[in-house]
Amino acid sequence: MSEPGRAADAGPERPEGRGPWAPPGSAGDPWAPPGPAAGPRQAHTGGPQPYPGAPPFGGAQGGEPRTAAAQGGPYAHPAAAWGWPVQPEPPRRVAAPAGTRYHEQSRNGRQRFWHRLGEFLIVGGLFMVAMVLLVGIGMAVGQALGFDPAPEDGGDRLLADPLADQALALTGLALGIPAVLLAVLWCGMRPPGTVVSVVGRMRWRWLGLCAAVAFPLMAVQMGVLVLWEWLGSGDEVFEGDAPGVTRLLAGLVLFAALVPFQAAAEEFVFRGWLVQFFGGFLRSPWPGVCVASVLFALAHGFGGWSGFFLLLYSALWWGWLVQRTGGLEAVIAMHTANNVLSFGLALALGQLAESGTAADAPWQALVVELVSAPVFCLVVDRMARARGIDSRRPADPAGAPPEVQPGPLPPGLSATGTGTAPDTGTGTGLPA
């Protein structure tokens, strides 16, 4: 029997674990929603007892302490629970910032004085060592194949056969390509492709378009020179031991295979690396272009004033074109067309043994060059503007090595390096 006065206040009986008054997740009610799972209880050893439900340092309410490895995501670090994440080292080879011009591609903030000096030593040293090795190997292979050494009065030739000797010379000059690329890679602290163009690579389609302009124009130039000389000297122009068809075809194939590398090597050195060397500390490209043009002319020897000024004049125009197009493709195409057709014509006329370099060019060649060089450069420049060829380094050049990206921030630091990053439960920042 219940006490008087309390039976009315008690109300209806509430069965434990059943009915609408049952707590969520009750085992007795099959329709009840599941309740929240209880997290593990915090371990407490000594010191004042934390208030109930207080999260551990760096953890969520009622959860496990958060560690760098437990956070997951793209910014997780395999570090200890409370250790600083190991910061990745920045790449050693860095390209110049976006917007820099071609001659400024060495301005990556990594070069010091000894780096620039090292570039000179590597380019010169590697080229000389490679040339000595090549001459020794080439002479041995040539004699093994039956080619006799050049006679004492053969001038600069090493082999008596002019075609074999020219092949050896072209191969030796082509060694300038690896010398420049290794110097830029090791001491320039930048991707070697930045010597080729502002996008960090060879633009092959653009190279083909420039070659489509260079070869016809150079063929016309050669035809004008031959006609001019024939009008002045008569049939003496064609006096020579014409080669047979087999030797002519073999020579043309040889020139087509080797001349592009020889021409590219000279452009890498004089219009590429040397101009960018001066561009590393000079704002204007013209000091480097002028110095490189004079050295380019002198490197061909000094056969006469007309030949020297022809080379200097062409080099200045080509240096201008490199700055306008942001790369070496156009001048490589023109240099290749000039040498392939020159060597091919000399071979066809039987005058390959007597042919010298452009330093021996007559004054008529200089007159023709005064017109043909600006015509080619202006036409190609117009093509570059119409096709949107980059003359400055773009923000994200396709196929180029990536720019330096900032590494992940240490825990607790914001992007500006001050304050603390907010603790969202998913990032790497620690609560303040």
mmCIF file of C-alpha atoms in Angstrom, residues 25 34 150 162 185 217 263 317 326-327 402 414 423 431:
data_model
loop_
_atom_site.group_PDB
_atom_site.id
_atom_site.type_symbol
_atom_site.label_atom_id
_atom_site.label_comp_id
_atom_site.label_asym_id
_atom_site.label_seq_id
_atom_site.Cartn_x
_atom_site.Cartn_y
_atom_site.Cartn_z
ATOM 1 C CA GLY A 25 19.614 3.545 -27.971
ATOM 2 C CA PRO A 34 21.458 4.423 -31.866
ATOM 3 C CA ALA A 150 96.142 15.231 -94.026
ATOM 4 C CA PRO A 162 87.786 16.484 -97.074
ATOM 5 C CA LEU A 185 72.987 22.236 -64.572
ATOM 6 C CA LEU A 217 65.521 32.153 -98.219
ATOM 7 C CA ALA A 263 74.812 24.866 -85.541
ATOM 8 C CA TRP A 317 70.565 40.490 -86.007
ATOM 9 C CA GLY A 326 62.408 34.115 -76.377
ATOM 10 C CA GLY A 327 64.487 31.207 -77.632
ATOM 11 C CA PRO A 402 58.087 23.418 -62.080
ATOM 12 C CA SER A 414 50.136 30.809 -40.406
ATOM 13 C CA ASP A 423 42.614 24.450 -35.043
ATOM 14 C CA PRO A 431 45.813 25.174 -30.887
#
